[in-house]
XYZ file of C-alpha atoms in Angstrom:
670
model
C 5.824 28.478 9.754
C 7.522 31.298 7.800
C 8.104 33.166 11.019
C 9.733 30.174 12.683
C 11.905 29.365 9.662
C 13.094 32.957 9.305
C 13.781 33.218 13.021
C 15.939 30.068 12.967
C 17.777 31.289 9.850
C 18.552 34.704 11.367
C 19.755 33.262 14.674
C 21.887 30.505 13.143
C 23.606 32.882 10.701
C 23.866 35.769 13.214
C 22.316 38.232 10.779
C 21.736 41.839 11.878
C 18.383 42.675 10.359
C 18.669 46.391 11.110
C 21.919 46.700 9.185
C 20.198 45.016 6.273
C 17.201 47.301 6.422
C 19.301 50.493 6.654
C 20.799 51.365 3.273
C 24.604 51.560 3.610
C 27.652 50.301 1.760
C 28.370 47.387 4.082
C 27.539 43.766 3.312
C 24.090 43.222 4.670
C 24.055 39.442 4.965
C 27.584 38.785 6.196
C 27.766 37.090 9.565
C 31.395 38.073 10.137
C 30.764 41.818 10.499
C 28.704 41.488 13.659
C 30.788 43.060 16.421
C 31.312 41.552 19.823
C 29.453 44.413 21.450
C 26.416 43.795 19.259
C 26.631 40.048 19.942
C 26.487 40.718 23.699
C 23.422 42.857 23.232
C 21.608 40.251 21.144
C 21.214 37.525 23.752
C 17.800 36.220 22.795
C 15.964 35.364 19.633
C 13.543 38.164 20.299
C 16.383 40.713 20.152
C 17.487 39.442 16.735
C 14.047 39.000 15.250
C 10.709 40.784 15.548
C 7.787 41.682 13.355
C 9.253 45.140 12.645
C 12.658 43.715 11.643
C 11.385 40.689 9.704
C 13.117 40.235 6.374
C 9.949 38.847 4.794
C 7.905 41.868 5.901
C 10.620 44.264 4.758
C 10.833 42.564 1.365
C 7.086 42.835 0.866
C 7.146 46.517 1.813
C 9.921 47.276 -0.678
C 8.293 45.309 -3.503
C 4.799 46.698 -2.841
C 5.355 49.990 -4.768
C 6.528 47.976 -7.744
C 3.332 46.004 -7.701
C 1.177 49.096 -7.266
C 2.999 50.859 -10.072
C 1.728 48.399 -12.653
C -1.893 48.986 -11.643
C -4.117 51.620 -13.122
C -5.904 54.126 -10.832
C -9.177 52.250 -11.258
C -7.518 49.018 -10.229
C -6.112 50.700 -7.114
C -9.667 51.415 -6.023
C -10.480 47.755 -6.550
C -7.411 46.827 -4.471
C -8.604 49.038 -1.625
C -12.087 47.549 -1.867
C -10.732 43.981 -1.797
C -8.513 44.766 1.210
C -11.519 46.081 3.131
C -13.475 42.953 2.290
C -10.606 40.793 3.597
C -10.644 42.862 6.789
C -14.340 42.027 7.165
C -13.344 38.308 7.011
C -14.895 37.552 3.643
C -13.673 34.452 1.886
C -11.368 34.567 -1.122
C -14.102 33.409 -3.500
C -16.446 36.132 -2.290
C -13.794 38.830 -2.746
C -12.946 37.527 -6.219
C -16.616 37.753 -7.209
C -16.827 41.356 -5.929
C -13.747 42.337 -7.960
C -15.169 40.687 -11.073
C -18.492 42.533 -10.674
C -16.815 45.956 -10.195
C -14.148 45.530 -12.868
C -16.287 47.068 -15.631
C -16.642 50.350 -13.678
C -12.954 51.311 -13.793
C -13.220 52.778 -17.303
C -16.260 54.962 -16.494
C -14.604 57.520 -14.224
C -16.219 61.003 -14.295
C -13.921 62.697 -11.763
C -11.613 65.186 -13.660
C -8.764 64.551 -11.232
C -8.841 60.903 -12.032
C -9.126 61.503 -15.761
C -5.868 63.409 -16.052
C -4.160 60.693 -13.992
C -5.431 58.097 -16.418
C -4.155 60.165 -19.348
C -0.780 60.582 -17.663
C -0.657 56.857 -16.979
C -1.282 56.099 -20.637
C 1.448 58.513 -21.761
C 4.152 56.845 -19.686
C 6.626 54.932 -21.865
C 6.984 52.011 -19.419
C 3.402 51.676 -18.341
C 1.775 48.339 -17.975
C -0.064 47.279 -21.100
C -3.664 46.574 -20.283
C -4.551 43.057 -21.063
C -7.682 42.011 -22.761
C -8.099 39.106 -20.319
C -10.211 40.290 -17.347
C -9.442 37.170 -15.319
C -5.733 38.045 -15.185
C -6.641 41.513 -13.941
C -8.884 40.023 -11.239
C -6.123 37.690 -10.034
C -3.545 40.535 -9.998
C -5.831 42.768 -7.957
C -6.617 39.894 -5.583
C -2.922 39.080 -4.972
C -1.979 42.692 -4.219
C -4.994 43.012 -1.891
C -3.777 39.901 -0.073
C -0.356 41.487 0.470
C -1.816 44.739 1.740
C -4.146 42.899 4.106
C -1.379 40.795 5.657
C 0.947 43.808 6.012
C -1.848 45.628 7.780
C -2.294 42.640 10.095
C 1.410 42.799 10.953
C 1.297 46.518 11.728
C -2.095 46.441 13.456
C -2.862 42.915 14.776
C -6.439 42.201 15.741
C -6.970 42.339 19.463
C -10.195 40.356 19.406
C -8.396 37.039 18.894
C -7.640 35.336 22.148
C -5.232 32.473 22.736
C -7.919 29.985 23.698
C -5.491 27.072 23.754
C -3.801 28.534 26.824
C -6.994 27.894 28.783
C -7.263 24.251 27.759
C -4.367 23.241 29.987
C -3.806 25.553 32.897
C -0.869 25.404 35.256
C -2.919 23.566 37.872
C -3.922 20.916 35.349
C -0.349 20.544 34.202
C 0.753 19.950 37.771
C -2.045 17.393 38.259
C -1.078 15.466 35.114
C 2.591 15.400 36.069
C 1.676 14.273 39.584
C -0.351 11.371 38.143
C 2.640 10.231 36.109
C 4.882 10.409 39.133
C 2.548 8.449 41.427
C 3.445 4.853 42.193
C 0.804 2.308 41.031
C -1.032 0.293 43.651
C 0.474 -3.021 42.578
C 3.934 -1.677 43.418
C 3.054 -0.839 47.002
C 4.242 -3.433 49.567
C 0.753 -3.995 50.979
C -0.830 -4.632 47.586
C 2.020 -6.907 46.516
C 1.307 -9.061 49.547
C -2.416 -9.109 48.695
C -1.641 -10.233 45.131
C 0.504 -13.094 46.415
C -2.307 -14.167 48.726
C -4.845 -14.098 45.878
C -2.630 -16.279 43.679
C -2.213 -18.825 46.465
C -5.937 -18.772 47.227
C -6.814 -19.384 43.567
C -4.353 -22.258 43.246
C -5.199 -23.981 46.540
C -8.943 -23.415 46.707
C -10.547 -22.219 43.478
C -8.721 -24.552 41.063
C -9.137 -27.485 43.460
C -12.936 -27.415 43.080
C -14.406 -30.063 40.811
C -17.248 -28.014 39.314
C -16.811 -25.134 36.904
C -17.647 -21.679 38.152
C -18.593 -20.565 34.634
C -21.869 -22.496 34.883
C -22.716 -20.779 38.129
C -21.795 -17.427 36.622
C -24.149 -17.984 33.676
C -26.957 -18.953 36.028
C -26.420 -15.837 38.135
C -26.278 -13.540 35.106
C -29.331 -15.035 33.416
C -31.390 -15.169 36.606
C -34.380 -12.776 36.539
C -34.529 -9.990 39.085
C -35.861 -10.965 42.487
C -37.364 -8.766 45.145
C -35.563 -8.450 48.430
C -37.255 -10.537 51.126
C -38.813 -8.746 54.035
C -37.767 -9.275 57.649
C -40.671 -11.649 58.273
C -39.723 -13.811 55.288
C -36.088 -13.902 56.406
C -37.130 -15.316 59.747
C -39.138 -18.117 58.109
C -37.448 -21.344 57.058
C -37.275 -21.976 53.306
C -39.652 -24.770 52.284
C -38.849 -27.051 49.367
C -42.052 -27.470 47.280
C -40.884 -30.772 45.766
C -40.278 -32.174 49.238
C -43.791 -31.113 50.243
C -45.279 -32.830 47.197
C -43.428 -36.095 47.853
C -44.547 -36.041 51.494
C -48.146 -35.573 50.345
C -47.936 -38.574 48.022
C -46.335 -40.685 50.773
C -48.998 -39.842 53.333
C -51.751 -40.527 50.812
C -50.304 -43.978 50.161
C -49.973 -44.696 53.891
C -53.506 -43.614 54.757
C -55.146 -45.358 51.825
C -57.044 -48.345 53.132
C -58.667 -49.587 49.945
C -57.010 -49.932 46.586
C -55.171 -46.940 45.214
C -57.223 -44.596 43.129
C -55.782 -43.162 39.968
C -54.079 -39.880 40.742
C -53.124 -38.014 37.574
C -50.850 -35.639 39.453
C -48.957 -38.506 41.072
C -48.546 -40.365 37.780
C -47.274 -37.252 36.037
C -44.649 -36.549 38.696
C -43.660 -40.210 38.864
C -42.965 -40.216 35.129
C -40.918 -37.028 35.425
C -38.809 -38.305 38.308
C -38.273 -41.641 36.570
C -36.727 -39.943 33.549
C -33.612 -38.619 35.221
C -31.504 -38.786 32.104
C -34.167 -37.042 30.091
C -34.299 -34.337 32.717
C -30.553 -33.820 32.456
C -30.936 -33.439 28.717
C -33.752 -30.965 29.175
C -31.634 -28.989 31.632
C -28.846 -28.878 29.091
C -31.271 -27.670 26.425
C -32.583 -25.044 28.832
C -29.089 -23.719 29.536
C -28.282 -23.700 25.823
C -31.545 -21.914 25.044
C -30.751 -19.160 27.540
C -27.396 -18.516 25.891
C -28.927 -18.883 22.430
C -31.668 -16.321 23.153
C -29.038 -13.824 24.275
C -27.086 -14.031 20.999
C -24.318 -16.441 21.999
C -24.547 -18.358 18.699
C -23.985 -15.228 16.595
C -21.166 -14.148 18.906
C -19.351 -17.458 18.341
C -19.556 -17.113 14.550
C -18.502 -13.459 14.607
C -15.485 -14.122 16.834
C -14.263 -17.010 14.673
C -14.702 -14.876 11.554
C -12.774 -11.996 13.152
C -9.837 -14.260 14.011
C -8.761 -14.313 10.326
C -7.518 -17.885 10.755
C -5.012 -17.072 13.516
C -4.928 -19.258 16.622
C -5.159 -17.678 20.054
C -6.828 -17.824 23.475
C -9.866 -15.942 22.171
C -10.538 -18.535 19.483
C -9.936 -21.415 21.920
C -12.497 -20.034 24.381
C -14.922 -19.353 21.539
C -14.701 -22.947 20.301
C -15.406 -24.261 23.806
C -18.448 -22.005 24.033
C -19.635 -23.182 20.621
C -19.262 -26.812 21.701
C -21.214 -26.093 24.887
C -24.207 -24.555 23.119
C -24.196 -27.213 20.355
C -23.569 -30.230 22.590
C -26.112 -32.975 22.057
C -26.969 -31.794 18.554
C -29.131 -28.783 19.438
C -31.031 -28.297 16.195
C -32.306 -24.847 17.205
C -28.794 -23.471 17.640
C -27.672 -25.188 14.425
C -30.474 -23.556 12.462
C -29.782 -20.166 14.038
C -26.122 -20.366 13.025
C -26.987 -21.533 9.510
C -29.519 -18.727 9.021
C -26.980 -16.162 10.223
C -24.299 -17.401 7.822
C -26.727 -17.414 4.891
C -28.176 -13.970 5.651
C -24.825 -12.256 6.233
C -23.006 -14.268 3.521
C -20.065 -14.417 5.898
C -17.222 -15.821 3.802
C -14.727 -14.872 6.504
C -16.072 -17.561 8.842
C -15.207 -20.380 6.439
C -11.909 -18.790 5.444
C -11.000 -18.570 9.132
C -11.884 -22.243 9.643
C -9.691 -23.263 6.708
C -6.886 -21.058 8.016
C -7.159 -22.549 11.496
C -6.889 -26.056 10.021
C -3.729 -25.043 8.198
C -2.338 -23.555 11.423
C -2.983 -26.716 13.454
C 0.279 -28.539 14.028
C 1.193 -32.210 13.591
C 4.068 -34.332 14.896
C 7.316 -32.638 13.861
C 10.006 -35.299 13.539
C 12.762 -32.843 12.592
C 12.271 -30.743 15.711
C 12.039 -33.914 17.791
C 15.355 -35.211 16.411
C 17.097 -31.868 16.947
C 15.989 -31.866 20.553
C 17.223 -35.423 21.119
C 20.595 -34.598 19.535
C 20.956 -31.569 21.773
C 20.265 -33.708 24.827
C 22.714 -36.382 23.656
C 25.527 -33.885 23.097
C 25.002 -32.328 26.507
C 24.197 -28.903 25.122
C 21.883 -28.094 28.020
C 22.875 -27.223 31.554
C 21.511 -28.667 34.730
C 19.139 -25.746 34.977
C 18.125 -26.244 31.358
C 17.191 -29.876 31.885
C 13.795 -28.828 33.175
C 13.361 -26.616 30.132
C 14.238 -29.544 27.872
C 11.587 -31.700 29.503
C 9.056 -28.964 29.017
C 10.022 -28.731 25.359
C 9.338 -32.419 25.008
C 5.843 -31.750 26.260
C 5.389 -29.052 23.629
C 5.406 -31.456 20.661
C 2.015 -30.930 19.032
C 1.075 -28.674 21.932
C -2.143 -27.446 20.311
C -3.753 -30.909 20.246
C -6.572 -29.783 22.550
C -7.312 -26.797 20.325
C -7.327 -29.025 17.236
C -9.748 -31.493 18.827
C -12.043 -28.624 19.852
C -11.994 -27.232 16.307
C -13.055 -30.495 14.665
C -15.491 -31.285 17.488
C -17.173 -27.930 16.800
C -17.479 -28.814 13.111
C -18.845 -32.239 14.034
C -21.552 -30.699 16.227
C -22.601 -28.344 13.437
C -23.696 -31.446 11.462
C -24.815 -33.554 14.459
C -28.119 -35.336 13.936
C -27.692 -35.690 10.139
C -28.218 -31.965 9.522
C -28.131 -32.138 5.728
C -28.432 -28.363 5.260
C -25.288 -27.668 7.267
C -23.491 -30.661 5.729
C -24.014 -29.263 2.237
C -23.273 -25.678 3.321
C -19.878 -26.700 4.688
C -19.044 -28.020 1.222
C -20.488 -25.207 -0.914
C -21.703 -21.817 0.322
C -24.452 -21.195 -2.211
C -24.991 -17.496 -2.885
C -21.516 -16.356 -1.814
C -18.990 -14.924 -4.232
C -16.279 -17.135 -2.722
C -16.819 -20.675 -1.437
C -14.542 -22.679 0.833
C -14.788 -26.490 0.861
C -14.358 -27.376 4.533
C -14.648 -31.088 3.659
C -11.476 -30.973 1.538
C -9.681 -28.855 4.161
C -10.441 -31.541 6.758
C -9.045 -34.274 4.497
C -5.894 -32.227 3.895
C -5.250 -31.980 7.626
C -5.978 -35.718 8.087
C -3.343 -36.509 5.464
C -0.821 -34.315 7.293
C -1.515 -36.158 10.562
C -1.146 -39.554 8.873
C 2.182 -38.605 7.313
C 3.532 -37.342 10.645
C 2.457 -40.556 12.432
C 4.148 -42.628 9.719
C 7.354 -40.605 10.116
C 7.351 -41.188 13.862
C 6.696 -44.910 13.343
C 9.751 -45.215 11.079
C 11.784 -43.386 13.710
C 10.816 -45.971 16.373
C 10.751 -48.995 14.046
C 14.391 -49.775 14.791
C 13.852 -49.676 18.549
C 12.482 -52.490 20.659
C 10.176 -50.348 22.790
C 8.660 -46.911 22.299
C 9.802 -44.706 25.172
C 7.456 -42.723 27.393
C 7.915 -39.478 25.525
C 7.209 -41.191 22.204
C 4.053 -42.777 23.603
C 2.824 -39.342 24.687
C 3.442 -37.950 21.216
C 1.707 -40.912 19.526
C -1.230 -40.591 21.917
C -1.717 -36.918 21.035
C -1.680 -37.603 17.306
C -4.000 -40.624 17.620
C -6.567 -38.659 19.640
C -6.551 -35.877 17.060
C -6.928 -38.383 14.201
C -9.858 -40.054 15.996
C -11.645 -36.716 16.255
C -11.011 -35.970 12.582
C -12.443 -39.366 11.557
C -15.512 -38.764 13.741
C -15.968 -35.360 12.095
C -15.697 -36.871 8.609
C -18.252 -39.507 9.606
C -20.667 -36.787 10.681
C -20.102 -34.945 7.389
C -21.415 -37.880 5.316
C -23.907 -39.713 7.527
C -27.531 -39.413 6.566
C -26.314 -40.094 3.910
C -25.064 -36.804 2.415
C -24.367 -37.791 -1.189
C -22.601 -34.554 -2.087
C -20.085 -34.867 0.725
C -19.555 -38.552 -0.064
C -18.643 -37.689 -3.648
C -16.430 -34.838 -2.479
C -14.528 -37.208 -0.189
C -14.347 -39.875 -2.890
C -12.588 -37.448 -5.243
C -10.205 -36.149 -2.573
C -6.995 -37.568 -1.114
C -8.938 -39.497 1.532
C -7.889 -42.844 0.043
C -4.206 -41.869 0.342
C -4.723 -41.145 4.034
C -6.580 -44.454 4.579
C -3.814 -46.421 2.829
C -1.265 -44.727 5.061
C -3.240 -45.512 8.202
C -3.627 -49.165 7.177
C 0.150 -49.378 6.888
C 0.525 -47.846 10.359
C -2.071 -50.222 11.855
C -0.496 -53.311 10.285
C 3.001 -52.605 11.581
C 2.366 -50.825 14.864
C -0.141 -53.259 16.362
C 2.376 -56.118 16.351
C 5.093 -53.875 17.735
C 2.924 -52.499 20.541
C 1.611 -55.938 21.547
C 5.123 -57.202 22.356
C 5.543 -55.185 25.563
C 3.073 -54.697 28.398
C 4.103 -51.044 28.873
C 2.601 -50.249 25.468
C -0.834 -51.815 25.959
C -2.583 -48.484 26.594
C -1.197 -47.055 23.373
C -2.299 -50.232 21.569
C -5.857 -49.727 22.839
C -5.860 -46.169 21.539
C -4.588 -47.410 18.177
C -7.391 -50.000 17.982
C -9.961 -47.309 18.807
C -8.588 -45.206 15.958
C -8.896 -48.208 13.644
C -12.514 -48.687 14.701
C -13.355 -45.022 13.998
C -11.747 -45.264 10.566
C -13.783 -48.374 9.713
C -16.977 -46.599 10.812
C -16.119 -43.726 8.488
C -15.523 -46.130 5.585
C -18.865 -47.820 6.229
C -20.540 -44.401 6.226
C -19.038 -43.795 2.791
C -21.047 -46.796 1.520
C -24.392 -45.612 2.931
C -27.025 -45.174 0.233
C -24.722 -46.185 -2.618
C -25.890 -48.395 -5.450
C -24.389 -51.758 -6.281
C -21.118 -51.446 -8.229
C -21.046 -47.735 -7.490
C -18.067 -45.438 -7.899
C -17.268 -45.221 -4.203
C -17.410 -48.998 -3.797
C -15.003 -49.496 -6.690
C -12.611 -46.921 -5.274
C -12.708 -48.625 -1.894
C -12.005 -52.021 -3.461
C -9.053 -50.557 -5.350
C -7.772 -49.089 -2.106
C -8.027 -52.447 -0.304
C -6.304 -54.236 -3.177
C -3.502 -51.703 -3.049
C -3.129 -52.330 0.703
C -3.731 -56.099 0.559
C -0.509 -56.913 2.417
C -1.352 -54.530 5.240
C -4.937 -55.799 5.428
C -3.671 -59.388 5.660
C -1.383 -58.444 8.554
C -4.315 -56.798 10.350
C -6.485 -59.896 9.875
C -3.723 -62.149 11.190
C -3.517 -60.000 14.288
C -7.248 -60.431 14.941
C -7.041 -64.135 14.099
C -4.743 -64.539 17.088
C -7.645 -63.766 19.418
C -9.922 -66.226 17.593
C -7.278 -68.951 17.964
C -6.997 -68.136 21.669
C -10.712 -68.760 22.071
C -10.432 -72.161 20.333
C -7.539 -73.087 22.605
C -9.293 -72.284 25.878
C -12.554 -73.948 24.839
C -10.969 -77.195 23.570
C -11.774 -80.490 25.352
C -8.118 -81.446 25.652
C -7.343 -78.274 27.560
C -10.288 -78.792 29.912
C -9.345 -82.449 30.579
C -5.805 -81.414 31.462
C -7.030 -79.025 34.185
C -10.543 -80.248 35.070
C -11.142 -78.386 38.358
C -9.055 -75.248 37.975
C -11.071 -72.146 38.986
C -8.712 -69.860 37.124
C -9.470 -71.732 33.902
C -13.190 -71.313 34.491
C -12.724 -67.603 35.074
C -10.629 -67.339 31.937
C -13.196 -69.331 29.970
C -15.928 -66.966 31.129
C -13.858 -64.017 30.031
C -13.266 -65.618 26.645
C -16.985 -66.315 26.235
C -17.813 -62.719 27.007
C -15.153 -61.513 24.575
C -16.490 -63.832 21.893
C -20.035 -62.600 22.433
C -18.866 -59.017 22.196
C -16.852 -59.697 19.059
C -19.696 -61.555 17.368
C -21.780 -58.365 17.421
C -19.272 -56.544 15.240
C -17.578 -59.246 13.136
C -19.441 -59.835 9.884
C -17.252 -62.350 8.063
C -15.263 -65.574 8.450
C -12.202 -67.143 6.887
C -12.087 -70.750 5.607
C -8.789 -72.521 6.299
C -8.875 -74.784 3.209
C -6.115 -73.944 0.771
C -6.181 -75.180 -2.843
C -9.787 -76.393 -2.725
C -13.303 -74.961 -2.683
C -15.462 -75.384 0.379
C -19.120 -74.776 0.970
C -19.754 -72.107 3.633
C -23.048 -72.171 5.502
C -24.002 -68.854 7.135
C -26.911 -67.887 9.307
C -28.667 -64.865 7.823
C -31.338 -62.500 9.058
C -34.666 -61.893 7.339
C -33.582 -58.487 5.986
C -30.436 -59.996 4.489
C -32.415 -62.735 2.778
C -34.780 -60.145 1.320
C -31.875 -58.157 -0.055
C -30.283 -61.357 -1.438
C -33.371 -62.102 -3.519
C -33.362 -58.731 -5.265
C -32.948 -58.986 -9.076
C -29.805 -56.837 -9.234
C -28.110 -59.111 -6.684
C -29.170 -62.305 -8.455
C -27.752 -61.059 -11.742
C -24.398 -60.284 -10.124
C -21.752 -62.814 -11.365
C -19.919 -62.542 -8.032
C -22.838 -64.185 -6.202
C -20.901 -67.256 -5.100
C -22.503 -68.139 -1.756
C -25.080 -70.860 -1.220
C -27.375 -69.909 1.626
C -29.329 -72.574 3.485
C -32.039 -71.807 5.971
């Protein structure tokens, strides 16, 4: 580095080193005194600078006598010894130790020639005062030995050192590397560009048109055990299906049997197996899941989600689909494997990533939707941009599929009333940091409800919800349905801890908001036939919410906390609940109308009426399975209601805590 810095300094300032080294009366460092003839001679850096003309080397040479002058004769011997040790490639610590060990010998000189030099040295008026600190003497000797060693290396460089780095990249290798950079890639060649176009068309027209998924076939091929190659004789033989052979055997036995059939255990076993087709499909699913589970797919899913750090992306989306596939059907083995892994590794990052993904999931954005509509209304898009605008309309809540997969994955973790996983999602016992996934789910549900309410108010002043609005509502409703199903799975069993966690969360605010949406949207959607499909989706969402509320009451005592909170919530939303009941009462009135005698007498032989009556009967039978209450149309007076009750209900009615309840106002007769 010193060499390079000095070389740049000399060249930039046009310094003549030789004129500086030769003692004369001229200015040594002036750049203006360099003649034109000398400038023509000095064409290269090497002409202006060399080891022999280096200013640093020359300075060290001129200052070296000054440094040696302050050393005693004994110290000069130590300097020579240290220089030789540096030449032998000893380390600085080793040389310092040698100097320290030989320092005490400098005062014990028996040579007469040295003695008179020592006496002369002491008689000099400007001699260096010997210090009482031996460490300072050691450091002084070591520094001067360093200077002498490096000056000797400049004058006599070691020839044993070879420039090994020149061999690492020879000229031939340089040419090969440069040629690789200059080569055109294969995808830029005309022939390969044509092949790529053909592959894209083949994938779009043939591969994507297939109904089955090739991933299943790929897993089967990868997990298939090794098979021996068939010989030529086996290739010539026709493959025989063993199941077909077995069925033929049973058929021929039945045809040739003259007396009554004897009991055949093999036949009965295979008949039972073939009769349970659905069970076989389930077993096949479990077999496929077990193959992936045995190969570490469950741990891979958890590790990938934990590594995502809560950021959405294609990797996480594919991982969630894989997790759903291996957990589908409530595979308890995979659930336990995942739970054991999380407990053993104490992986807090997995739950933090889940909470982060929930926060990243989008909802209906009314502000962006309004800005887009204003831009379209003002004509701020060109004809070419109209297609882009339509695509933007499709991008409202574009991650709805990802969101459904996320909450479906959480639902399957608790599928089958897995109480261990239900509690672990709420509190990770043993971890330094715990993340309550139950509360995170409620927070996202509240965000979805608020966005749906905002969109309802936007369309409340319009007669009909347009097609784009129906698509947006449908996305949000499907996501909300999945969230309600996930919450239901959190608490079913029942899981008392999760029930209490939900009861003390903002779940009731979300339910009140949804009741308001149900009460106002169902009447609006029922007024136009183009909105019937959206109305059906809304009613399905209402059903899932009611199932979740019923699950909140599982296992609770009479007059419990959750029951009181639910009553307070219904009282707060009494107007909305009344509107919902009136909407359902319309269907009950329709049944009374079609089954009345006056209506039948008016059209006695109309086949359409009979068909409609059959449909109403079927609807009534279906509704009676789910409706558990009735309304008495008798204002301002008390009526006696007679209900038919089951045996279990009567047993519960006779319990002491129910009898002592002051709200027991029904008179049952059976």
